[in-house]
mmCIF file of C-alpha atoms and ligand atoms in Angstrom:
data_model
loop_
_atom_site.group_PDB
_atom_site.id
_atom_site.type_symbol
_atom_site.label_atom_id
_atom_site.label_comp_id
_atom_site.label_asym_id
_atom_site.label_seq_id
_atom_site.Cartn_x
_atom_site.Cartn_y
_atom_site.Cartn_z
ATOM 1 C CA MET L 1 6.289 -131.760 -55.895
ATOM 2 C CA ARG L 2 5.293 -134.307 -53.284
ATOM 3 C CA TRP L 3 4.754 -138.010 -52.881
ATOM 4 C CA CYS L 4 1.362 -138.871 -51.391
ATOM 5 C CA GLY L 5 0.890 -142.099 -49.444
ATOM 6 C CA ALA L 6 2.978 -145.253 -49.093
ATOM 7 C CA THR L 7 4.329 -147.491 -51.878
ATOM 8 C CA ASP L 8 0.858 -147.602 -53.439
ATOM 9 C CA GLY L 9 0.754 -143.792 -53.478
ATOM 10 C CA PHE L 10 1.145 -141.223 -56.260
ATOM 11 C CA LEU L 11 3.117 -138.152 -57.260
ATOM 12 C CA ALA L 12 1.477 -134.720 -57.030
ATOM 13 C CA LEU L 13 2.991 -131.906 -59.099
ATOM 14 C CA ILE L 14 2.303 -128.253 -59.757
ATOM 15 C CA ASP L 15 1.443 -128.047 -63.453
ATOM 16 C CA GLN L 16 4.035 -125.432 -64.407
ATOM 17 C CA THR L 17 2.542 -124.939 -67.865
ATOM 18 C CA LEU L 18 -0.406 -123.146 -66.259
ATOM 19 C CA LEU L 19 1.593 -120.722 -64.109
ATOM 20 C CA PRO L 20 1.389 -117.867 -63.325
ATOM 21 C CA VAL L 21 -2.311 -117.639 -64.196
ATOM 22 C CA GLU L 22 -3.435 -120.875 -62.566
ATOM 23 C CA PHE L 23 -1.878 -122.698 -59.621
ATOM 24 C CA CYS L 24 -3.046 -126.229 -60.233
ATOM 25 C CA GLU L 25 -1.771 -129.578 -58.979
ATOM 26 C CA ILE L 26 -1.899 -132.731 -61.075
ATOM 27 C CA GLU L 27 -1.693 -136.285 -59.794
ATOM 28 C CA CYS L 28 0.454 -138.889 -61.555
ATOM 29 C CA HIS L 29 -0.940 -142.353 -60.867
ATOM 30 C CA ASP L 30 0.872 -144.204 -63.643
ATOM 31 C CA VAL L 31 4.289 -143.998 -65.227
ATOM 32 C CA ALA L 32 2.870 -142.663 -68.512
ATOM 33 C CA ALA L 33 1.545 -139.649 -66.618
ATOM 34 C CA VAL L 34 5.013 -138.975 -65.167
ATOM 35 C CA TRP L 35 6.594 -139.319 -68.631
ATOM 36 C CA GLU L 36 4.010 -136.942 -70.096
ATOM 37 C CA ALA L 37 4.489 -134.417 -67.276
ATOM 38 C CA ILE L 38 8.254 -134.351 -67.925
ATOM 39 C CA LYS L 39 7.934 -134.260 -71.723
ATOM 40 C CA MET L 40 5.324 -131.466 -71.697
ATOM 41 C CA LEU L 41 7.259 -129.440 -69.066
ATOM 42 C CA ARG L 42 4.528 -129.682 -66.439
ATOM 43 C CA VAL L 43 7.520 -130.522 -64.270
ATOM 44 C CA ARG L 44 10.765 -129.093 -65.600
ATOM 45 C CA GLY L 45 14.214 -127.918 -64.551
ATOM 46 C CA ALA L 46 17.059 -130.409 -64.321
ATOM 47 C CA PRO L 47 16.874 -131.386 -60.622
ATOM 48 C CA ALA L 48 13.055 -131.509 -60.585
ATOM 49 C CA ILE L 49 13.027 -133.790 -63.627
ATOM 50 C CA GLY L 50 15.383 -136.183 -61.824
ATOM 51 C CA ILE L 51 13.255 -136.228 -58.679
ATOM 52 C CA ALA L 52 10.026 -136.770 -60.635
ATOM 53 C CA ALA L 53 11.621 -139.625 -62.588
ATOM 54 C CA ALA L 54 12.787 -141.314 -59.367
ATOM 55 C CA TYR L 55 9.207 -141.280 -58.067
ATOM 56 C CA GLY L 56 8.071 -142.383 -61.540
ATOM 57 C CA VAL L 57 10.151 -145.558 -61.162
ATOM 58 C CA CYS L 58 8.246 -146.379 -57.955
ATOM 59 C CA ILE L 59 4.909 -145.785 -59.667
ATOM 60 C CA GLY L 60 5.941 -147.987 -62.572
ATOM 61 C CA LEU L 61 6.766 -150.864 -60.215
ATOM 62 C CA GLN L 62 3.534 -150.801 -58.207
ATOM 63 C CA ASP L 63 1.823 -153.430 -60.380
ATOM 64 C CA VAL L 64 4.678 -155.917 -60.033
ATOM 65 C CA ALA L 65 5.422 -155.430 -56.326
ATOM 66 C CA GLN L 66 4.049 -158.904 -55.544
ATOM 67 C CA ASP L 67 5.875 -160.604 -58.394
ATOM 68 C CA GLY L 68 9.146 -162.448 -58.294
ATOM 69 C CA ASP L 69 12.594 -161.050 -59.009
ATOM 70 C CA GLU L 70 12.564 -161.729 -62.707
ATOM 71 C CA VAL L 71 9.383 -159.804 -63.458
ATOM 72 C CA PHE L 72 10.206 -157.049 -60.960
ATOM 73 C CA PHE L 73 13.706 -156.356 -62.285
ATOM 74 C CA ALA L 74 12.659 -156.598 -65.930
ATOM 75 C CA LYS L 75 10.065 -153.946 -65.116
ATOM 76 C CA LEU L 76 12.637 -151.795 -63.315
ATOM 77 C CA ASP L 77 14.711 -151.729 -66.509
ATOM 78 C CA GLU L 78 11.690 -151.142 -68.713
ATOM 79 C CA VAL L 79 10.348 -148.256 -66.642
ATOM 80 C CA SER L 80 13.790 -146.636 -66.296
ATOM 81 C CA ASP L 81 14.420 -146.832 -70.055
ATOM 82 C CA TYR L 82 10.972 -145.424 -70.745
ATOM 83 C CA LEU L 83 11.420 -142.441 -68.419
ATOM 84 C CA ALA L 84 14.941 -141.850 -69.784
ATOM 85 C CA GLY L 85 13.343 -141.240 -73.181
ATOM 86 C CA SER L 86 11.312 -138.267 -71.980
ATOM 87 C CA ARG L 87 13.976 -135.548 -72.353
ATOM 88 C CA PRO L 88 17.643 -135.853 -73.412
ATOM 89 C CA THR L 89 19.636 -132.897 -72.082
ATOM 90 C CA ALA L 90 19.355 -132.639 -68.285
ATOM 91 C CA VAL L 91 21.761 -135.239 -66.932
ATOM 92 C CA ASN L 92 19.974 -135.240 -63.559
ATOM 93 C CA LEU L 93 17.287 -137.400 -65.180
ATOM 94 C CA PHE L 94 19.782 -140.158 -66.066
ATOM 95 C CA TRP L 95 21.654 -139.712 -62.805
ATOM 96 C CA ALA L 96 18.476 -140.270 -60.783
ATOM 97 C CA LEU L 97 17.384 -143.255 -62.887
ATOM 98 C CA ASP L 98 20.825 -144.863 -62.585
ATOM 99 C CA ARG L 99 20.731 -144.348 -58.844
ATOM 100 C CA MET L 100 17.291 -145.951 -58.583
ATOM 101 C CA ARG L 101 18.368 -148.898 -60.724
ATOM 102 C CA ALA L 102 21.548 -149.390 -58.689
ATOM 103 C CA CYS L 103 19.585 -149.210 -55.434
ATOM 104 C CA GLY L 104 17.152 -151.895 -56.646
ATOM 105 C CA GLN L 105 19.904 -154.138 -58.012
ATOM 106 C CA SER L 106 21.881 -153.935 -54.779
ATOM 107 C CA LEU L 107 18.935 -155.578 -52.998
ATOM 108 C CA ARG L 108 18.211 -158.271 -55.578
ATOM 109 C CA GLY L 109 17.997 -161.656 -53.947
ATOM 110 C CA GLU L 110 18.215 -160.105 -50.470
ATOM 111 C CA LEU L 111 14.639 -158.908 -50.069
ATOM 112 C CA PRO L 112 11.250 -159.744 -51.586
ATOM 113 C CA SER L 113 10.203 -157.328 -54.342
ATOM 114 C CA GLU L 114 7.577 -155.706 -52.150
ATOM 115 C CA GLN L 115 10.278 -154.607 -49.701
ATOM 116 C CA ILE L 116 12.599 -153.566 -52.512
ATOM 117 C CA LEU L 117 9.857 -151.229 -53.686
ATOM 118 C CA GLU L 118 9.707 -149.769 -50.187
ATOM 119 C CA ARG L 119 13.468 -149.176 -50.314
ATOM 120 C CA LEU L 120 13.157 -147.609 -53.769
ATOM 121 C CA LEU L 121 10.572 -145.175 -52.488
ATOM 122 C CA GLN L 122 12.954 -144.271 -49.658
ATOM 123 C CA GLU L 123 15.675 -143.744 -52.262
ATOM 124 C CA ALA L 124 13.458 -141.391 -54.285
ATOM 125 C CA GLN L 125 12.625 -139.520 -51.093
ATOM 126 C CA ALA L 126 16.341 -139.315 -50.294
ATOM 127 C CA ILE L 127 17.077 -137.867 -53.751
ATOM 128 C CA HIS L 128 14.324 -135.320 -53.096
ATOM 129 C CA ALA L 129 15.605 -134.401 -49.611
ATOM 130 C CA GLU L 130 19.244 -134.210 -50.740
ATOM 131 C CA ASP L 131 18.288 -131.826 -53.528
ATOM 132 C CA ARG L 132 16.585 -129.572 -51.003
ATOM 133 C CA ALA L 133 19.772 -129.481 -48.902
ATOM 134 C CA MET L 134 22.004 -128.927 -51.955
ATOM 135 C CA CYS L 135 19.904 -125.971 -53.084
ATOM 136 C CA HIS L 136 20.252 -124.297 -49.705
ATOM 137 C CA ALA L 137 24.008 -124.896 -49.719
ATOM 138 C CA ILE L 138 24.327 -123.442 -53.240
ATOM 139 C CA GLY L 139 22.540 -120.354 -51.966
ATOM 140 C CA ARG L 140 24.988 -119.960 -49.093
ATOM 141 C CA HIS L 141 28.063 -120.288 -51.336
ATOM 142 C CA GLY L 142 26.644 -118.084 -54.067
ATOM 143 C CA ALA L 143 25.443 -115.253 -51.845
ATOM 144 C CA ASP L 144 29.084 -114.435 -51.026
ATOM 145 C CA LEU L 145 29.629 -113.547 -54.695
ATOM 146 C CA LEU L 146 27.000 -110.805 -54.687
ATOM 147 C CA ARG L 147 27.064 -107.388 -53.074
ATOM 148 C CA ASP L 148 24.286 -105.296 -51.622
ATOM 149 C CA GLY L 149 22.619 -103.086 -54.224
ATOM 150 C CA GLN L 150 23.669 -105.076 -57.294
ATOM 151 C CA GLY L 151 21.572 -105.716 -60.361
ATOM 152 C CA VAL L 152 21.711 -109.369 -61.436
ATOM 153 C CA LEU L 153 20.423 -110.933 -64.632
ATOM 154 C CA THR L 154 19.015 -114.458 -64.756
ATOM 155 C CA HIS L 155 17.673 -116.608 -67.582
ATOM 156 C CA CYS L 156 14.998 -119.308 -67.653
ATOM 157 C CA ASN L 157 13.836 -120.626 -64.279
ATOM 158 C CA ALA L 158 16.327 -122.069 -61.821
ATOM 159 C CA GLY L 159 14.089 -121.645 -58.792
ATOM 160 C CA GLY L 160 12.081 -123.762 -56.389
ATOM 161 C CA LEU L 161 9.868 -124.955 -59.229
ATOM 162 C CA ALA L 162 12.881 -126.415 -61.034
ATOM 163 C CA THR L 163 14.237 -128.195 -57.950
ATOM 164 C CA ALA L 164 13.058 -129.743 -54.695
ATOM 165 C CA GLU L 165 12.925 -126.302 -53.084
ATOM 166 C CA TYR L 166 14.581 -122.879 -53.245
ATOM 167 C CA GLY L 167 16.358 -123.474 -56.559
ATOM 168 C CA THR L 168 19.925 -122.995 -57.699
ATOM 169 C CA ALA L 169 20.369 -119.512 -59.220
ATOM 170 C CA LEU L 170 17.308 -118.263 -57.353
ATOM 171 C CA SER L 171 18.557 -119.812 -54.132
ATOM 172 C CA VAL L 172 21.510 -117.429 -54.365
ATOM 173 C CA PHE L 173 19.110 -114.481 -54.574
ATOM 174 C CA PHE L 174 16.895 -115.753 -51.755
ATOM 175 C CA THR L 175 19.878 -116.354 -49.489
ATOM 176 C CA ALA L 176 21.441 -112.976 -50.309
ATOM 177 C CA GLN L 177 18.145 -111.349 -49.417
ATOM 178 C CA ASP L 178 17.966 -113.290 -46.142
ATOM 179 C CA LEU L 179 21.459 -111.943 -45.382
ATOM 180 C CA GLY L 180 20.192 -108.394 -45.862
ATOM 181 C CA LYS L 181 21.600 -107.808 -49.358
ATOM 182 C CA GLN L 182 19.176 -105.873 -51.499
ATOM 183 C CA LEU L 183 19.344 -107.078 -55.119
ATOM 184 C CA HIS L 184 17.481 -106.105 -58.227
ATOM 185 C CA ILE L 185 16.927 -109.067 -60.517
ATOM 186 C CA TYR L 186 16.516 -108.664 -64.262
ATOM 187 C CA VAL L 187 14.561 -111.626 -65.604
ATOM 188 C CA ASP L 188 14.899 -112.676 -69.242
ATOM 189 C CA GLU L 189 11.476 -113.764 -70.429
ATOM 190 C CA THR L 190 13.186 -116.806 -72.059
ATOM 191 C CA ARG L 191 11.799 -117.487 -75.493
ATOM 192 C CA PRO L 192 10.044 -119.530 -76.682
ATOM 193 C CA LEU L 193 8.276 -120.983 -73.618
ATOM 194 C CA LEU L 194 8.756 -118.025 -71.272
ATOM 195 C CA GLN L 195 10.012 -119.860 -68.188
ATOM 196 C CA GLY L 196 11.528 -116.545 -67.061
ATOM 197 C CA ALA L 197 8.362 -114.500 -67.442
ATOM 198 C CA ARG L 198 5.937 -117.157 -66.264
ATOM 199 C CA LEU L 199 7.941 -118.866 -63.513
ATOM 200 C CA THR L 200 10.962 -116.837 -62.365
ATOM 201 C CA ALA L 201 9.099 -113.529 -62.245
ATOM 202 C CA TRP L 202 6.348 -115.311 -60.315
ATOM 203 C CA GLU L 203 8.744 -116.919 -57.811
ATOM 204 C CA LEU L 204 10.603 -113.656 -57.199
ATOM 205 C CA SER L 205 7.367 -111.762 -56.639
ATOM 206 C CA GLN L 206 6.172 -114.456 -54.219
ATOM 207 C CA ARG L 207 9.311 -113.766 -52.163
ATOM 208 C CA GLY L 208 9.147 -110.001 -52.439
ATOM 209 C CA ILE L 209 12.388 -109.655 -54.401
ATOM 210 C CA ASP L 210 12.671 -106.618 -56.719
ATOM 211 C CA ALA L 211 12.496 -107.879 -60.274
ATOM 212 C CA THR L 212 12.180 -106.434 -63.743
ATOM 213 C CA LEU L 213 11.137 -108.523 -66.706
ATOM 214 C CA ILE L 214 12.911 -107.988 -70.031
ATOM 215 C CA CYS L 215 12.764 -109.665 -73.436
ATOM 216 C CA ASP L 216 15.815 -111.833 -74.101
ATOM 217 C CA SER L 217 16.930 -109.466 -76.836
ATOM 218 C CA MET L 218 17.154 -106.577 -74.368
ATOM 219 C CA ALA L 219 19.996 -108.045 -72.317
ATOM 220 C CA ALA L 220 22.747 -106.249 -74.256
ATOM 221 C CA GLN L 221 21.132 -102.860 -73.764
ATOM 222 C CA VAL L 222 20.478 -103.542 -70.090
ATOM 223 C CA MET L 223 24.167 -104.405 -69.641
ATOM 224 C CA ARG L 224 25.315 -101.389 -71.641
ATOM 225 C CA GLU L 225 23.215 -99.142 -69.409
ATOM 226 C CA GLY L 226 25.091 -100.513 -66.405
ATOM 227 C CA ARG L 227 22.013 -102.035 -64.810
ATOM 228 C CA VAL L 228 23.529 -105.455 -64.026
ATOM 229 C CA GLN L 229 26.746 -106.318 -62.234
ATOM 230 C CA ALA L 230 26.449 -110.116 -62.424
ATOM 231 C CA VAL L 231 24.625 -112.890 -64.280
ATOM 232 C CA ILE L 232 23.583 -116.157 -62.637
ATOM 233 C CA THR L 233 21.898 -119.049 -64.451
ATOM 234 C CA GLY L 234 21.251 -122.709 -63.720
ATOM 235 C CA ALA L 235 22.524 -125.676 -65.748
ATOM 236 C CA ASP L 236 21.196 -128.860 -67.296
ATOM 237 C CA ARG L 237 24.497 -130.635 -67.873
ATOM 238 C CA ILE L 238 28.097 -129.592 -67.254
ATOM 239 C CA ALA L 239 30.926 -131.404 -69.037
ATOM 240 C CA ALA L 240 34.276 -132.282 -67.433
ATOM 241 C CA ASN L 241 35.873 -129.087 -68.772
ATOM 242 C CA GLY L 242 33.077 -126.868 -67.403
ATOM 243 C CA ASP L 243 31.203 -126.330 -70.692
ATOM 244 C CA THR L 244 27.602 -125.874 -69.603
ATOM 245 C CA ALA L 245 24.316 -126.707 -71.303
ATOM 246 C CA ASN L 246 21.405 -124.580 -70.150
ATOM 247 C CA LYS L 247 18.231 -123.110 -71.614
ATOM 248 C CA ILE L 248 18.602 -121.736 -75.124
ATOM 249 C CA GLY L 249 19.799 -118.155 -74.930
ATOM 250 C CA THR L 250 22.220 -118.700 -72.065
ATOM 251 C CA TYR L 251 25.255 -118.768 -74.361
ATOM 252 C CA SER L 252 24.424 -115.407 -75.897
ATOM 253 C CA ILE L 253 24.082 -113.859 -72.441
ATOM 254 C CA ALA L 254 27.472 -115.263 -71.426
ATOM 255 C CA VAL L 255 29.088 -113.731 -74.505
ATOM 256 C CA LEU L 256 27.364 -110.411 -73.813
ATOM 257 C CA ALA L 257 28.466 -110.512 -70.193
ATOM 258 C CA ARG L 258 32.088 -111.015 -71.251
ATOM 259 C CA ALA L 259 31.810 -108.134 -73.743
ATOM 260 C CA HIS L 260 30.631 -105.894 -70.892
ATOM 261 C CA GLN L 261 33.093 -107.276 -68.292
ATOM 262 C CA ILE L 262 30.243 -108.571 -66.157
ATOM 263 C CA PRO L 263 30.892 -111.827 -64.243
ATOM 264 C CA PHE L 264 28.862 -114.793 -65.467
ATOM 265 C CA PHE L 265 28.098 -117.470 -62.865
ATOM 266 C CA VAL L 266 26.446 -120.876 -63.161
ATOM 267 C CA ALA L 267 24.729 -122.390 -60.110
ATOM 268 C CA ALA L 268 24.246 -126.174 -60.120
ATOM 269 C CA PRO L 269 24.502 -129.208 -57.836
ATOM 270 C CA THR L 270 27.305 -131.703 -58.474
ATOM 271 C CA ASN L 271 24.816 -134.218 -59.897
ATOM 272 C CA THR L 272 24.440 -131.878 -62.901
ATOM 273 C CA PHE L 273 28.052 -132.634 -63.925
ATOM 274 C CA ASP L 274 28.645 -135.314 -66.517
ATOM 275 C CA LEU L 275 32.316 -136.202 -66.254
ATOM 276 C CA SER L 276 31.926 -138.845 -68.948
ATOM 277 C CA LEU L 277 31.894 -135.973 -71.455
ATOM 278 C CA GLU L 278 35.191 -134.230 -72.016
ATOM 279 C CA SER L 279 33.537 -131.111 -73.416
ATOM 280 C CA GLY L 280 30.148 -129.654 -74.187
ATOM 281 C CA ASP L 281 30.365 -130.957 -77.760
ATOM 282 C CA GLY L 282 29.059 -134.305 -76.515
ATOM 283 C CA ILE L 283 25.979 -132.921 -74.735
ATOM 284 C CA PRO L 284 22.772 -133.987 -76.494
ATOM 285 C CA ILE L 285 20.638 -130.942 -77.260
ATOM 286 C CA GLU L 286 16.888 -131.450 -77.207
ATOM 287 C CA GLU L 287 15.045 -130.201 -80.266
ATOM 288 C CA ARG L 288 11.404 -129.412 -79.615
ATOM 289 C CA ARG L 289 8.295 -128.993 -81.745
ATOM 290 C CA PRO L 290 8.164 -126.096 -84.259
ATOM 291 C CA GLU L 291 4.743 -125.118 -82.885
ATOM 292 C CA GLU L 292 6.423 -123.805 -79.725
ATOM 293 C CA ILE L 293 7.750 -121.023 -81.953
ATOM 294 C CA THR L 294 5.064 -120.696 -84.619
ATOM 295 C CA HIS L 295 2.037 -121.079 -82.322
ATOM 296 C CA GLY L 296 3.307 -119.992 -78.911
ATOM 297 C CA PHE L 297 0.538 -120.007 -76.323
ATOM 298 C CA GLY L 298 -2.216 -120.732 -78.807
ATOM 299 C CA ARG L 299 -1.742 -117.940 -81.342
ATOM 300 C CA GLN L 300 -0.166 -118.370 -84.753
ATOM 301 C CA THR L 301 2.737 -115.945 -85.117
ATOM 302 C CA ALA L 302 4.479 -117.236 -88.254
ATOM 303 C CA PRO L 303 3.358 -118.193 -91.761
ATOM 304 C CA ASP L 304 2.186 -121.752 -92.428
ATOM 305 C CA GLN L 305 4.929 -124.143 -93.532
ATOM 306 C CA VAL L 306 7.815 -121.897 -92.448
ATOM 307 C CA ALA L 307 10.924 -123.932 -91.644
ATOM 308 C CA VAL L 308 11.753 -123.827 -87.926
ATOM 309 C CA TYR L 309 14.764 -124.855 -85.879
ATOM 310 C CA ASN L 310 13.977 -125.130 -82.170
ATOM 311 C CA PRO L 311 16.904 -126.305 -80.017
ATOM 312 C CA ALA L 312 15.806 -126.081 -76.383
ATOM 313 C CA PHE L 313 19.326 -125.700 -74.965
ATOM 314 C CA ASP L 314 22.713 -124.299 -75.878
ATOM 315 C CA VAL L 315 26.219 -124.862 -74.587
ATOM 316 C CA THR L 316 28.210 -122.055 -73.014
ATOM 317 C CA PRO L 317 31.955 -122.716 -73.335
ATOM 318 C CA ALA L 318 33.758 -122.796 -69.980
ATOM 319 C CA GLU L 319 35.928 -119.834 -70.983
ATOM 320 C CA TYR L 320 32.871 -117.561 -70.617
ATOM 321 C CA ILE L 321 32.009 -118.856 -67.137
ATOM 322 C CA ASP L 322 33.673 -117.001 -64.266
ATOM 323 C CA ALA L 323 32.577 -119.478 -61.597
ATOM 324 C CA ILE L 324 30.321 -122.467 -61.010
ATOM 325 C CA ILE L 325 28.539 -122.444 -57.669
ATOM 326 C CA THR L 326 27.919 -125.945 -56.316
ATOM 327 C CA GLU L 327 26.638 -127.238 -52.983
ATOM 328 C CA ARG L 328 30.245 -128.071 -52.057
ATOM 329 C CA GLY L 329 31.757 -124.696 -52.890
ATOM 330 C CA VAL L 330 32.638 -122.453 -55.803
ATOM 331 C CA ILE L 331 34.680 -123.611 -58.803
ATOM 332 C CA LYS L 332 36.775 -120.607 -59.816
ATOM 333 C CA PRO L 333 38.463 -120.488 -62.224
ATOM 334 C CA VAL L 334 36.594 -123.110 -64.205
ATOM 335 C CA THR L 335 39.223 -125.643 -65.282
ATOM 336 C CA PRO L 336 38.980 -129.413 -65.824
ATOM 337 C CA ALA L 337 41.126 -129.987 -62.722
ATOM 338 C CA ALA L 338 38.979 -127.732 -60.526
ATOM 339 C CA VAL L 339 35.799 -129.399 -61.821
ATOM 340 C CA ALA L 340 37.228 -132.866 -61.166
ATOM 341 C CA SER L 341 38.268 -132.082 -57.623
ATOM 342 C CA MET L 342 34.980 -130.388 -56.697
ATOM 343 C CA VAL L 343 32.912 -133.251 -58.059
ATOM 344 C CA ALA L 344 35.157 -135.792 -56.332
ATOM 345 C CA GLY L 345 34.684 -133.848 -53.114
ATOM 346 C CA ASP L 346 38.414 -133.355 -52.434
ATOM 347 C CA HIS L 347 38.431 -129.564 -52.620
ATOM 348 C CA SER L 348 39.339 -127.143 -49.878
ATOM 349 C CA GLY L 349 36.338 -124.772 -50.238
HETATM 350 O O1 MRU A 401 13.356 -126.776 -70.578
HETATM 351 P P1 MRU A 401 13.453 -126.523 -69.095
HETATM 352 O O2 MRU A 401 12.479 -125.508 -68.614
HETATM 353 O O3 MRU A 401 13.439 -127.805 -68.301
HETATM 354 O O4 MRU A 401 14.917 -125.893 -68.925
HETATM 355 C C1 MRU A 401 15.342 -125.583 -67.629
HETATM 356 C C2 MRU A 401 16.631 -124.907 -67.567
HETATM 357 O O5 MRU A 401 17.320 -124.723 -68.548
HETATM 358 C C3 MRU A 401 17.115 -124.534 -66.186
HETATM 359 O O6 MRU A 401 17.860 -123.350 -66.241
HETATM 360 C C4 MRU A 401 18.004 -125.656 -65.644
HETATM 361 O O7 MRU A 401 17.343 -126.876 -65.719
HETATM 362 C C5 MRU A 401 18.433 -125.407 -64.246
HETATM 363 S S1 MRU A 401 17.122 -125.668 -63.094
HETATM 364 C C6 MRU A 401 17.718 -125.480 -61.528
#
């Protein structure tokens, strides 16, 4: 994802719905286009959604850059609320919008709106750059947890496409490889929208990492056969006790990993934590259209009128998570106190 131009510029995104068959960039010139890109998963993955929304705020304010405070700040609220309605689960979206709103408000009355917009664009670019740095740091911390020759299972896509660059779970693999550790990654295809098959398998092949694609339902057998020695996934929102929302199917893998005594790791930046929620019970779970299941990729695969339940995320209880890899260090064991101190930044790691 990249911002093109100055404050009157636009956001260019890879349309992830077309990968891996087509590599196509779209341009978002108005805030509705950014909202649609997030909603339709053209841009997806918790950190990437937050970055796109931050740029979306700038786009939404372009028309009122010459107006006075009242109009400008009313629009800032309107655009932020609108973008916040695109997807409910990834907390990075709300984190980024809050940060943009706070940045704008801190300058109210100090600068003309045109200059506040300039500062907001700098803030969005800072969010983007910080995410890049956090992903690299997550990779460095996580690579220590893996050994040369291991098989590792991942779910969904927590790679460069889902972040500013490099990814979270995939950053661990990329960094381990750079350190000379040879890994073999098992990639869950990730029903129903196949982020694993379409995006993770593509990213790993781009980097020349050994990967094998499996259906989600094959994970138990793959573990039983002794093919994987660790699991690493990303996260969309982590509660204060370490309960973690991630792509639907993650919870079942965590339970399987425990049954096979395989360590289960989550990789996520500290802005994916939501300390306002005591446990994962409070995490809003997005429910998506039935057609994603009944008509996946254009072909009907279920009878007309069948009832469908399509939650896009699930919550893995902290007790199944052996460690959470953040940009500041590794939370292990995952306890409310360890989460609190890592997020506050007063840890020793
Ligand atoms: O619905 P998606 O594709 O946005 O879901 C993405 C995930 O669940 C990722 O694993 C998560 O956002 C971590 S991305 C670094």
